[in-house]
Amino acid sequence: MKKILFFKRASEDYERACSKYNYEPIFIEPLQFVYKNSQELGERLQDVNYNGLVLTSPRAIDAVSECWAPSKFVVWNTKRVYTVGESSGQKVKFLLGLEALGTSTGNAENLAKLIIKENCAPAKFLFPCGNLSSEVLPNMLESSGVTVDSLMVYETKENDKLRTDLMSVNEEEDPCGMVFFSPSGCEYIHRQLQTFNNKLSTLPHFAIGNSTAHKIENLGLEIAGVAVRPSAGCVIESLEQYFRTL
């Protein structure tokens, strides 16, 4: 059974997908998050002037859920909520009780195109995001006359245990591939791997999407595969495609 190192928190979706294809998952969370501006977020969620809500990360969904009260925010039942990825759509449904649009778009650029197509200017969207959020989506929307009201609701930092976790896997496990889930995670992991002799750096690198893949390449590393959509099934398919060619 091939062991795969996933740089994300443990996930039942990934455990099931791995089991189906006889992979053994190892999870390391390279990031930690500090949530901010919850009071301001709650106030903005009560603003009836928004046409919709854009949630491009699981942490943004978590931040909204922390101040969510269905009886207080009934206005969102008639507005559009957009996200990327099937798992994020499920999370929106589970935590907020709302149906998300855009779950098959796969990335911020495609999501922005969908929002522009479905909403005439001068639409206005609330965009809870992190401190390292890409400007691709808001820039595309703004250039098409769609107003984006961005609010930083969480800060991304390196996990304090990252180096210890990497050294432990390096000494005790024998993975045959690594999957990366964010550009910031790539940077933190790469930096820590430079601090000790390891066998992990030579493993094939896989990415959840194009922005993560570009970050890996910018670090001077090769990409073994990129998931066509940000889902557990598509990630495992990218692994299968690579290992079948060996």
mmCIF file of C-alpha atoms in Angstrom:
data_model
loop_
_atom_site.group_PDB
_atom_site.id
_atom_site.type_symbol
_atom_site.label_atom_id
_atom_site.label_comp_id
_atom_site.label_asym_id
_atom_site.label_seq_id
_atom_site.Cartn_x
_atom_site.Cartn_y
_atom_site.Cartn_z
ATOM 1 C CA MET A 1 0.000 0.000 0.000
ATOM 2 C CA LYS A 2 1.449 3.348 -1.070
ATOM 3 C CA LYS A 3 1.633 6.033 1.616
ATOM 4 C CA ILE A 4 0.769 9.585 0.538
ATOM 5 C CA LEU A 5 1.582 12.682 2.559
ATOM 6 C CA PHE A 6 -1.274 15.212 2.472
ATOM 7 C CA PHE A 7 -0.472 18.694 3.749
ATOM 8 C CA LYS A 8 -3.889 19.358 5.238
ATOM 9 C CA ARG A 9 -5.897 18.511 8.317
ATOM 10 C CA ALA A 10 -7.208 14.937 8.529
ATOM 11 C CA SER A 11 -10.233 14.432 6.284
ATOM 12 C CA GLU A 12 -12.755 11.624 5.993
ATOM 13 C CA ASP A 13 -13.235 12.450 2.298
ATOM 14 C CA TYR A 14 -9.550 11.849 1.619
ATOM 15 C CA GLU A 15 -9.447 8.747 3.803
ATOM 16 C CA ARG A 16 -12.331 7.238 1.813
ATOM 17 C CA ALA A 17 -10.813 8.190 -1.547
ATOM 18 C CA CYS A 18 -7.442 6.735 -0.525
ATOM 19 C CA SER A 19 -9.020 3.513 0.675
ATOM 20 C CA LYS A 20 -10.778 3.073 -2.656
ATOM 21 C CA TYR A 21 -7.447 3.110 -4.509
ATOM 22 C CA ASN A 22 -5.388 1.356 -1.828
ATOM 23 C CA TYR A 23 -3.435 4.387 -0.625
ATOM 24 C CA GLU A 24 -2.597 5.090 3.011
ATOM 25 C CA PRO A 25 -2.946 8.806 3.896
ATOM 26 C CA ILE A 26 -0.618 10.693 6.230
ATOM 27 C CA PHE A 27 -1.850 14.145 7.220
ATOM 28 C CA ILE A 28 0.246 17.141 8.255
ATOM 29 C CA GLU A 29 -1.364 20.548 8.742
ATOM 30 C CA PRO A 30 1.224 23.187 7.701
ATOM 31 C CA LEU A 31 -0.972 26.139 8.617
ATOM 32 C CA GLN A 32 -2.733 27.600 11.605
ATOM 33 C CA PHE A 33 -5.364 30.298 11.539
ATOM 34 C CA VAL A 34 -6.286 33.227 13.747
ATOM 35 C CA TYR A 35 -9.825 34.491 13.228
ATOM 36 C CA LYS A 36 -10.483 38.223 13.256
ATOM 37 C CA ASN A 37 -13.175 40.882 12.823
ATOM 38 C CA SER A 38 -16.058 38.593 13.790
ATOM 39 C CA GLN A 39 -18.169 41.473 15.087
ATOM 40 C CA GLU A 40 -17.757 43.478 11.879
ATOM 41 C CA LEU A 41 -18.478 40.361 9.824
ATOM 42 C CA GLY A 42 -21.714 39.806 11.746
ATOM 43 C CA GLU A 43 -22.757 43.392 11.104
ATOM 44 C CA ARG A 44 -22.057 43.168 7.386
ATOM 45 C CA LEU A 45 -23.999 39.910 7.111
ATOM 46 C CA GLN A 46 -27.065 41.875 8.199
ATOM 47 C CA ASP A 47 -26.624 44.393 5.375
ATOM 48 C CA VAL A 48 -29.511 43.883 2.927
ATOM 49 C CA ASN A 49 -27.706 45.778 0.154
ATOM 50 C CA TYR A 50 -25.469 42.851 -0.812
ATOM 51 C CA ASN A 51 -26.442 40.780 -3.835
ATOM 52 C CA GLY A 52 -24.425 37.820 -2.659
ATOM 53 C CA LEU A 53 -21.611 36.268 -0.666
ATOM 54 C CA VAL A 54 -18.321 34.836 -1.979
ATOM 55 C CA LEU A 55 -16.502 32.193 0.110
ATOM 56 C CA THR A 56 -13.350 30.905 -1.582
ATOM 57 C CA SER A 57 -11.779 29.032 1.344
ATOM 58 C CA PRO A 58 -12.893 26.655 4.111
ATOM 59 C CA ARG A 59 -11.567 29.124 6.704
ATOM 60 C CA ALA A 60 -13.813 31.876 5.357
ATOM 61 C CA ILE A 61 -16.777 29.519 5.706
ATOM 62 C CA ASP A 62 -15.697 28.711 9.277
ATOM 63 C CA ALA A 63 -15.418 32.424 10.081
ATOM 64 C CA VAL A 64 -18.936 33.075 8.808
ATOM 65 C CA SER A 65 -20.298 30.063 10.687
ATOM 66 C CA GLU A 66 -18.875 31.380 13.984
ATOM 67 C CA CYS A 67 -21.200 34.381 13.888
ATOM 68 C CA TRP A 68 -24.015 32.762 11.913
ATOM 69 C CA ALA A 69 -27.571 32.842 13.206
ATOM 70 C CA PRO A 70 -30.168 31.578 10.693
ATOM 71 C CA SER A 71 -32.974 33.594 12.290
ATOM 72 C CA LYS A 72 -30.892 36.779 12.071
ATOM 73 C CA PHE A 73 -29.615 36.240 8.525
ATOM 74 C CA VAL A 74 -32.765 34.999 6.750
ATOM 75 C CA VAL A 75 -32.062 37.539 4.006
ATOM 76 C CA TRP A 76 -29.355 35.173 2.674
ATOM 77 C CA ASN A 77 -31.955 32.554 1.790
ATOM 78 C CA THR A 78 -32.856 34.689 -1.249
ATOM 79 C CA LYS A 79 -29.329 35.772 -2.217
ATOM 80 C CA ARG A 80 -26.541 34.027 -4.102
ATOM 81 C CA VAL A 81 -23.680 32.340 -2.284
ATOM 82 C CA TYR A 82 -20.651 31.306 -4.334
ATOM 83 C CA THR A 83 -17.757 29.011 -3.508
ATOM 84 C CA VAL A 84 -15.209 26.769 -5.255
ATOM 85 C CA GLY A 85 -15.028 23.011 -4.822
ATOM 86 C CA GLU A 86 -17.559 20.387 -3.889
ATOM 87 C CA SER A 87 -16.317 19.995 -0.307
ATOM 88 C CA SER A 88 -16.681 23.742 0.290
ATOM 89 C CA GLY A 89 -20.203 23.600 -1.120
ATOM 90 C CA GLN A 90 -21.043 20.812 1.298
ATOM 91 C CA LYS A 91 -19.573 22.824 4.142
ATOM 92 C CA VAL A 92 -21.700 25.844 3.256
ATOM 93 C CA LYS A 93 -24.768 23.594 3.302
ATOM 94 C CA PHE A 94 -23.850 21.910 6.590
ATOM 95 C CA LEU A 95 -22.724 24.982 8.556
ATOM 96 C CA LEU A 96 -24.889 27.719 7.061
ATOM 97 C CA GLY A 97 -27.854 25.822 5.634
ATOM 98 C CA LEU A 98 -27.398 27.529 2.261
ATOM 99 C CA GLU A 99 -27.036 26.171 -1.269
ATOM 100 C CA ALA A 100 -23.736 27.239 -2.842
ATOM 101 C CA LEU A 101 -23.177 28.035 -6.504
ATOM 102 C CA GLY A 102 -19.908 27.599 -8.404
ATOM 103 C CA THR A 103 -18.810 24.354 -6.771
ATOM 104 C CA SER A 104 -17.649 22.926 -10.099
ATOM 105 C CA THR A 105 -15.640 26.001 -11.165
ATOM 106 C CA GLY A 106 -12.478 24.738 -9.456
ATOM 107 C CA ASN A 107 -10.588 28.025 -9.076
ATOM 108 C CA ALA A 108 -11.008 31.739 -8.416
ATOM 109 C CA GLU A 109 -10.700 32.777 -12.066
ATOM 110 C CA ASN A 110 -13.460 30.460 -13.248
ATOM 111 C CA LEU A 111 -15.633 31.442 -10.286
ATOM 112 C CA ALA A 112 -15.214 35.129 -11.127
ATOM 113 C CA LYS A 113 -16.308 34.447 -14.717
ATOM 114 C CA LEU A 114 -19.432 32.671 -13.447
ATOM 115 C CA ILE A 115 -20.307 35.509 -11.051
ATOM 116 C CA ILE A 116 -19.893 38.073 -13.849
ATOM 117 C CA LYS A 117 -22.075 35.982 -16.159
ATOM 118 C CA GLU A 118 -24.867 35.565 -13.602
ATOM 119 C CA ASN A 119 -24.892 39.062 -12.067
ATOM 120 C CA CYS A 120 -25.373 42.351 -13.856
ATOM 121 C CA ALA A 121 -23.490 45.453 -12.695
ATOM 122 C CA PRO A 122 -23.796 47.213 -10.339
ATOM 123 C CA ALA A 123 -24.025 44.091 -8.166
ATOM 124 C CA LYS A 124 -22.298 44.103 -4.770
ATOM 125 C CA PHE A 125 -20.776 41.071 -3.039
ATOM 126 C CA LEU A 126 -19.409 40.483 0.460
ATOM 127 C CA PHE A 127 -16.046 38.686 0.298
ATOM 128 C CA PRO A 128 -14.765 37.381 3.669
ATOM 129 C CA CYS A 129 -11.148 36.356 3.088
ATOM 130 C CA GLY A 130 -7.725 35.743 4.617
ATOM 131 C CA ASN A 131 -4.672 37.972 4.822
ATOM 132 C CA LEU A 132 -2.990 36.020 2.009
ATOM 133 C CA SER A 133 -6.008 35.916 -0.278
ATOM 134 C CA SER A 134 -5.328 36.254 -4.001
ATOM 135 C CA GLU A 135 -6.509 39.402 -5.758
ATOM 136 C CA VAL A 136 -7.516 37.505 -8.897
ATOM 137 C CA LEU A 137 -11.229 37.234 -8.104
ATOM 138 C CA PRO A 138 -11.851 40.745 -6.718
ATOM 139 C CA ASN A 139 -9.842 42.332 -9.557
ATOM 140 C CA MET A 140 -11.819 40.454 -12.214
ATOM 141 C CA LEU A 141 -15.145 41.326 -10.619
ATOM 142 C CA GLU A 142 -14.291 44.992 -10.076
ATOM 143 C CA SER A 143 -13.095 45.354 -13.677
ATOM 144 C CA SER A 144 -16.527 44.129 -14.816
ATOM 145 C CA GLY A 145 -18.434 46.592 -12.629
ATOM 146 C CA VAL A 146 -19.197 44.178 -9.774
ATOM 147 C CA THR A 147 -18.363 45.716 -6.391
ATOM 148 C CA VAL A 148 -16.421 43.488 -3.982
ATOM 149 C CA ASP A 149 -16.546 44.355 -0.295
ATOM 150 C CA SER A 150 -13.535 42.466 1.084
ATOM 151 C CA LEU A 151 -13.165 41.806 4.800
ATOM 152 C CA MET A 152 -10.159 40.021 6.306
ATOM 153 C CA VAL A 153 -11.659 37.459 8.685
ATOM 154 C CA TYR A 154 -8.658 35.219 9.345
ATOM 155 C CA GLU A 155 -4.878 35.362 9.329
ATOM 156 C CA THR A 156 -2.754 32.497 8.026
ATOM 157 C CA LYS A 157 0.406 31.528 9.895
ATOM 158 C CA GLU A 158 2.846 28.650 9.857
ATOM 159 C CA ASN A 159 1.871 25.802 12.156
ATOM 160 C CA ASP A 160 4.152 25.836 15.197
ATOM 161 C CA LYS A 161 4.492 22.035 14.947
ATOM 162 C CA LEU A 162 5.323 21.886 11.228
ATOM 163 C CA ARG A 163 9.061 21.207 11.510
ATOM 164 C CA THR A 164 8.538 18.582 14.228
ATOM 165 C CA ASP A 165 5.831 16.846 12.192
ATOM 166 C CA LEU A 166 7.996 16.836 9.051
ATOM 167 C CA MET A 167 10.955 15.353 10.907
ATOM 168 C CA SER A 168 8.727 12.694 12.445
ATOM 169 C CA VAL A 169 7.345 11.592 9.065
ATOM 170 C CA ASN A 170 10.838 11.681 7.561
ATOM 171 C CA GLU A 171 12.157 9.326 10.254
ATOM 172 C CA GLU A 172 9.183 7.037 10.819
ATOM 173 C CA GLU A 173 7.273 6.823 7.525
ATOM 174 C CA ASP A 174 8.080 6.070 3.904
ATOM 175 C CA PRO A 175 5.663 8.074 1.718
ATOM 176 C CA CYS A 176 5.868 7.920 -2.052
ATOM 177 C CA GLY A 177 4.306 11.310 -2.813
ATOM 178 C CA MET A 178 3.262 14.640 -1.323
ATOM 179 C CA VAL A 179 0.105 16.653 -2.006
ATOM 180 C CA PHE A 180 0.044 20.426 -1.420
ATOM 181 C CA PHE A 181 -3.104 22.460 -0.829
ATOM 182 C CA SER A 182 -2.102 26.129 -0.749
ATOM 183 C CA PRO A 183 0.692 28.444 -1.932
ATOM 184 C CA SER A 184 1.410 29.571 1.636
ATOM 185 C CA GLY A 185 1.613 25.952 2.797
ATOM 186 C CA CYS A 186 4.094 25.206 -0.003
ATOM 187 C CA GLU A 187 6.331 28.050 1.119
ATOM 188 C CA TYR A 188 6.318 27.098 4.798
ATOM 189 C CA ILE A 189 6.964 23.403 4.048
ATOM 190 C CA HIS A 190 9.751 24.121 1.554
ATOM 191 C CA ARG A 191 11.455 26.465 4.031
ATOM 192 C CA GLN A 192 11.373 23.909 6.837
ATOM 193 C CA LEU A 193 12.641 21.085 4.637
ATOM 194 C CA GLN A 194 15.767 23.143 3.983
ATOM 195 C CA THR A 195 16.636 23.026 7.693
ATOM 196 C CA PHE A 196 17.389 19.296 7.972
ATOM 197 C CA ASN A 197 18.528 16.354 5.836
ATOM 198 C CA ASN A 198 15.452 14.593 4.539
ATOM 199 C CA LYS A 199 14.130 12.162 1.940
ATOM 200 C CA LEU A 200 10.870 14.050 1.463
ATOM 201 C CA SER A 201 12.189 16.755 -0.872
ATOM 202 C CA THR A 202 12.826 14.217 -3.627
ATOM 203 C CA LEU A 203 9.283 12.815 -3.618
ATOM 204 C CA PRO A 204 6.872 13.694 -6.466
ATOM 205 C CA HIS A 205 4.888 16.861 -5.714
ATOM 206 C CA PHE A 206 1.144 17.073 -6.451
ATOM 207 C CA ALA A 207 -1.088 20.135 -6.198
ATOM 208 C CA ILE A 208 -4.762 20.742 -5.441
ATOM 209 C CA GLY A 209 -4.956 23.411 -8.159
ATOM 210 C CA ASN A 210 -3.104 25.722 -10.506
ATOM 211 C CA SER A 211 -2.194 28.470 -8.039
ATOM 212 C CA THR A 212 -0.592 25.917 -5.724
ATOM 213 C CA ALA A 213 1.156 24.283 -8.682
ATOM 214 C CA HIS A 214 2.565 27.633 -9.807
ATOM 215 C CA LYS A 215 3.933 28.250 -6.315
ATOM 216 C CA ILE A 216 5.682 24.882 -6.313
ATOM 217 C CA GLU A 217 7.230 25.653 -9.698
ATOM 218 C CA ASN A 218 8.308 29.101 -8.498
ATOM 219 C CA LEU A 219 10.205 27.356 -5.715
ATOM 220 C CA GLY A 220 12.201 25.544 -8.405
ATOM 221 C CA LEU A 221 10.438 22.191 -8.032
ATOM 222 C CA GLU A 222 8.682 19.974 -10.554
ATOM 223 C CA ILE A 223 4.981 19.158 -10.530
ATOM 224 C CA ALA A 224 3.959 15.513 -10.855
ATOM 225 C CA GLY A 225 0.228 16.217 -11.130
ATOM 226 C CA VAL A 226 -2.506 18.798 -10.627
ATOM 227 C CA ALA A 227 -6.090 17.943 -9.688
ATOM 228 C CA VAL A 228 -8.596 19.028 -12.341
ATOM 229 C CA ARG A 229 -10.954 20.101 -9.534
ATOM 230 C CA PRO A 230 -10.343 20.707 -5.809
ATOM 231 C CA SER A 231 -11.874 17.462 -4.559
ATOM 232 C CA ALA A 232 -10.526 14.316 -2.920
ATOM 233 C CA GLY A 233 -11.526 12.182 -5.907
ATOM 234 C CA CYS A 234 -9.742 14.417 -8.404
ATOM 235 C CA VAL A 235 -6.612 14.569 -6.254
ATOM 236 C CA ILE A 236 -6.462 10.771 -6.113
ATOM 237 C CA GLU A 237 -7.011 10.610 -9.882
ATOM 238 C CA SER A 238 -3.937 12.801 -10.388
ATOM 239 C CA LEU A 239 -1.944 10.383 -8.230
ATOM 240 C CA GLU A 240 -3.245 7.413 -10.184
ATOM 241 C CA GLN A 241 -2.323 9.001 -13.514
ATOM 242 C CA TYR A 242 1.232 9.598 -12.337
ATOM 243 C CA PHE A 243 1.885 6.192 -10.758
ATOM 244 C CA ARG A 244 0.373 4.313 -13.714
ATOM 245 C CA THR A 245 3.080 5.753 -15.965
ATOM 246 C CA LEU A 246 5.957 4.488 -13.793
#
